Coordinates of C-alpha atoms and ligand atoms in Angstrom, one line a residue:
M15 CA -1.3 22.1 -2.2
P16 CA -3.2 20.9 0.9
Q17 CA -2.4 17.5 2.1
Q18 CA -5.6 14.9 1.6
P19 CA -7.4 13.5 5.4
V20 CA -5.0 10.8 6.6
R21 CA -6.0 7.5 5.3
I22 CA -5.7 4.1 7.2
A23 CA -4.7 1.2 5.1
P24 CA -4.6 -2.3 6.8
S25 CA -1.9 -5.2 5.5
I26 CA -4.5 -8.4 5.1
L27 CA -0.6 -9.8 5.5
S28 CA -1.3 -9.9 9.2
A29 CA -5.2 -11.3 9.4
D30 CA -6.5 -14.9 9.8
F31 CA -6.1 -16.4 6.6
S32 CA -8.5 -19.5 7.2
I33 CA -11.1 -17.0 7.6
L34 CA -9.6 -14.0 4.8
G35 CA -13.7 -12.5 3.9
E36 CA -14.8 -12.4 7.5
E37 CA -11.1 -10.4 8.4
V38 CA -11.5 -7.9 5.2
R39 CA -15.4 -6.9 6.3
R40 CA -14.1 -7.0 9.8
I41 CA -11.3 -3.7 9.1
D42 CA -13.6 -2.8 6.9
E43 CA -16.5 -2.0 9.5
A44 CA -14.1 -0.6 11.8
G45 CA -13.1 2.0 9.6
A46 CA -10.7 1.4 7.3
E47 CA -10.1 3.2 4.1
Y48 CA -8.1 1.3 2.2
I49 CA -7.6 -2.7 2.0
H50 CA -4.4 -3.3 1.5
I51 CA -3.4 -6.3 0.1
D52 CA 1.1 -7.3 -0.3
V53 CA 1.0 -9.9 -3.8
M54 CA 4.7 -11.5 -3.5
D55 CA 6.5 -13.8 -5.7
G56 CA 9.4 -15.4 -3.8
H57 CA 11.8 -13.7 -6.4
F58 CA 11.5 -10.2 -6.4
V59 CA 11.4 -10.6 -2.8
P60 CA 11.7 -13.8 -0.4
N61 CA 8.2 -14.9 0.7
L62 CA 5.2 -16.5 -1.1
T63 CA 1.9 -15.0 -0.3
F64 CA -1.1 -15.0 -3.1
G65 CA -2.6 -13.6 -6.4
A66 CA -5.4 -12.8 -8.6
P67 CA -8.0 -15.4 -7.3
V68 CA -7.6 -14.9 -4.0
V69 CA -8.7 -11.5 -4.4
K70 CA -11.1 -12.2 -6.3
C71 CA -12.8 -14.4 -3.5
I72 CA -12.7 -10.8 -0.8
R73 CA -13.9 -8.9 -3.2
P74 CA -17.6 -9.2 -2.2
H75 CA -16.6 -8.3 1.0
S76 CA -15.8 -4.9 1.2
K77 CA -16.5 -1.5 -0.8
K78 CA -13.5 -0.2 0.4
I79 CA -10.6 1.0 -2.1
F80 CA -8.5 -2.6 -3.0
D81 CA -5.2 -1.4 -3.0
V82 CA -2.9 -3.9 -4.3
H83 CA 0.9 -3.8 -3.6
L84 CA 2.6 -6.0 -6.1
M85 CA 6.1 -7.0 -4.7
I86 CA 6.3 -9.2 -8.0
D87 CA 8.4 -8.7 -11.6
P88 CA 7.2 -9.2 -13.8
V89 CA 4.1 -7.1 -13.0
A90 CA 2.7 -6.8 -16.7
P91 CA 1.6 -10.1 -17.6
L92 CA -0.6 -9.9 -14.4
V93 CA -2.5 -6.6 -14.7
K94 CA -5.2 -8.2 -16.4
D95 CA -5.7 -10.6 -13.9
F96 CA -5.4 -7.9 -10.5
V97 CA -7.9 -5.5 -12.9
G98 CA -10.9 -8.0 -13.1
A99 CA -10.5 -9.5 -9.5
G100 CA -11.6 -6.1 -8.8
A101 CA -8.1 -4.4 -8.0
D102 CA -8.4 -0.5 -7.7
I103 CA -4.9 0.8 -7.5
I104 CA -1.8 -1.6 -8.6
T105 CA 1.3 -0.1 -7.3
L106 CA 4.5 -2.1 -8.9
H107 CA 8.2 -1.5 -7.9
A108 CA 10.4 1.1 -9.0
E109 CA 13.4 -2.0 -8.7
I110 CA 11.5 -4.0 -11.3
A111 CA 13.4 -5.1 -14.1
E112 CA 10.3 -4.4 -17.3
D113 CA 10.4 -1.1 -18.5
V114 CA 7.9 1.0 -15.2
R115 CA 6.5 3.6 -17.6
T116 CA 5.0 1.2 -20.3
T117 CA 4.0 -1.2 -17.0
L118 CA 2.2 1.9 -15.2
E119 CA 0.7 3.1 -18.3
A120 CA -0.5 -0.4 -19.1
I121 CA -2.8 -0.2 -15.6
K122 CA -4.1 3.4 -16.6
A123 CA -5.6 1.9 -19.5
A124 CA -7.2 -1.3 -17.7
G125 CA -9.0 1.3 -15.9
V126 CA -7.8 1.4 -12.4
K127 CA -5.5 4.1 -10.7
C128 CA -1.9 3.2 -10.2
G129 CA 1.1 3.6 -7.9
I130 CA 4.7 3.1 -7.4
S131 CA 6.7 1.8 -4.2
V132 CA 10.2 2.4 -3.5
K133 CA 12.6 0.3 -1.2
P134 CA 14.5 1.9 1.8
G135 CA 17.6 2.0 -0.1
T136 CA 16.5 3.5 -3.7
D137 CA 16.8 6.9 -4.2
I138 CA 13.3 8.9 -4.8
A139 CA 14.8 10.5 -8.1
V140 CA 13.1 7.6 -9.7
V141 CA 9.5 8.3 -9.6
S142 CA 9.7 12.1 -10.9
E143 CA 9.7 10.8 -14.5
H144 CA 6.0 9.3 -13.4
L145 CA 4.9 11.8 -11.8
Y146 CA 2.5 12.7 -15.0
I147 CA 0.3 9.8 -14.1
L148 CA 1.0 8.0 -10.8
D149 CA -1.9 7.7 -8.6
M150 CA 0.0 6.8 -5.4
I151 CA 3.8 7.1 -4.2
L152 CA 4.4 4.2 -1.5
I153 CA 7.3 4.6 0.8
M154 CA 8.8 1.4 1.9
T155 CA 9.8 1.9 6.0
V156 CA 11.1 -1.7 6.0
E157 CA 12.8 -4.1 3.7
P158 CA 9.6 -5.7 1.8
G159 CA 8.9 -8.9 2.1
F160 CA 8.0 -9.9 5.6
G161 CA 5.2 -8.0 7.9
G162 CA 6.3 -7.2 11.8
Q163 CA 9.2 -5.9 10.8
G164 CA 11.3 -2.6 12.9
F165 CA 10.3 0.6 11.5
M166 CA 13.4 2.3 9.2
D167 CA 12.6 6.5 9.6
M168 CA 12.1 7.6 6.2
S169 CA 11.0 11.2 7.0
E170 CA 13.8 12.6 5.1
K171 CA 12.6 10.7 2.0
I172 CA 9.0 11.4 2.7
R173 CA 9.6 15.3 2.9
A174 CA 11.3 15.1 -0.2
V175 CA 8.2 13.3 -2.0
R176 CA 5.5 15.9 -0.4
G177 CA 7.5 18.2 -2.2
M178 CA 7.4 16.3 -5.5
I179 CA 3.6 16.3 -5.1
D180 CA 2.8 19.6 -4.3
A181 CA 4.6 21.0 -7.2
S182 CA 3.4 18.9 -9.7
G183 CA -0.2 19.7 -8.9
R184 CA -1.2 16.8 -8.9
T185 CA -3.1 15.0 -6.2
I186 CA -1.0 12.0 -5.8
D187 CA -1.1 9.3 -2.3
L188 CA 1.8 9.5 -0.1
E189 CA 1.9 5.8 1.4
V190 CA 4.0 4.6 4.1
D191 CA 4.3 0.7 4.5
G192 CA 6.1 -1.0 7.4
G193 CA 6.8 -0.8 11.3
I194 CA 3.6 2.0 11.4
N195 CA 2.3 1.9 15.3
P196 CA 1.1 5.2 16.7
E197 CA 4.0 6.6 17.3
T198 CA 5.9 6.0 13.6
A199 CA 2.8 6.6 12.1
K200 CA 2.6 10.4 14.0
Q201 CA 6.6 11.1 12.1
C202 CA 5.5 10.0 9.4
I203 CA 1.8 12.2 9.1
E204 CA 4.3 14.9 9.8
A205 CA 6.7 14.3 7.2
G206 CA 3.7 14.3 4.9
A207 CA 2.2 11.0 4.2
D208 CA -1.1 10.2 4.0
V209 CA -2.0 7.3 3.6
L210 CA -0.5 4.1 6.3
V211 CA -0.3 0.9 6.0
A212 CA -0.1 -0.9 9.0
G213 CA -0.5 -4.8 9.6
T214 CA 0.6 -5.5 12.9
A215 CA -0.2 -2.7 14.7
V216 CA -3.8 -3.3 13.7
F217 CA -4.7 -7.2 14.2
K218 CA -2.7 -7.3 17.5
D219 CA -5.2 -8.2 20.5
G220 CA -8.3 -9.3 17.7
P221 CA -11.3 -8.5 16.4
E222 CA -12.9 -6.2 19.4
K223 CA -9.8 -4.3 19.1
Y224 CA -9.4 -3.3 15.4
A225 CA -11.2 0.1 15.5
E226 CA -9.2 1.0 18.4
N227 CA -6.2 -0.1 16.3
I228 CA -7.1 1.9 13.7
Q229 CA -8.5 5.0 15.4
K230 CA -5.0 5.3 17.2
L231 CA -3.0 5.7 14.1
R232 CA -5.0 8.7 12.6
G233 CA -2.5 10.8 14.9
Ligands
DX5_1 C1 5.9 -5.9 3.7 C2 4.8 -5.3 3.5 C3 3.5 -4.6 4.8 C4 3.5 -5.3 6.1 C5 3.2 -4.4 6.7 O1 6.5 -6.1 2.7 O2 4.7 -4.7 2.5 O3 2.6 -4.2 4.1 O4 2.6 -6.4 6.0 O5 3.0 -5.2 8.2 P1 3.8 -4.5 9.6 O6 3.0 -3.4 9.6 O7 3.6 -5.2 10.2 O8 4.9 -3.9 9.5
ZN2 ZN1 2.4 -3.7 1.4

């Protein structure tokens, strides 16, 4: 099965929150395919960001794919809010306490795509039973919670997931998130990743550099 083209998903966690709509427009115009939206609850991860109302506020600023990465537990009570706010893909974590299958099915039933994310220490075998429904698998290359951390090499895991996706015959994005820069991006693409999240590497050096920063990640 051929891989899909590489797509870049800037994480707005590294944007200037005081002008978030403007920042979303800038990364859209700079060539991003996905807008990566990190939602943290201060419980599943030790950091707190924002919820569905903020997603709703930035939705009019871009028609690109809103890739919502939920680092929250539980997820199910908030699915409707994120769908209503304009999410295109909702990704939950494999490590949450609630039933993953039921929640993935609820996300799809609400009319959007669904994904599952695994922390660096989580065995990838946990995703296999969900392949039938998944639109995205997100491999974390840092411990979720903060931008700007050092990359953890997950090449072996990415290769294993690439094999699982190809064997499934389904079209499933293979996304990586955390510490992605032009060098680590190359490694991840070689291992089979096709969606790259980057916060620090996209937003550094100011808006006039966003397009160049995004281009450098494409390998
Ligand atoms: C970490 C978030 C990432 C993070 C990426 O928990 O999921 O999306 O913002 O930021 P960088 O690219 O700076 O590692
Ligand atoms: Zn993320």
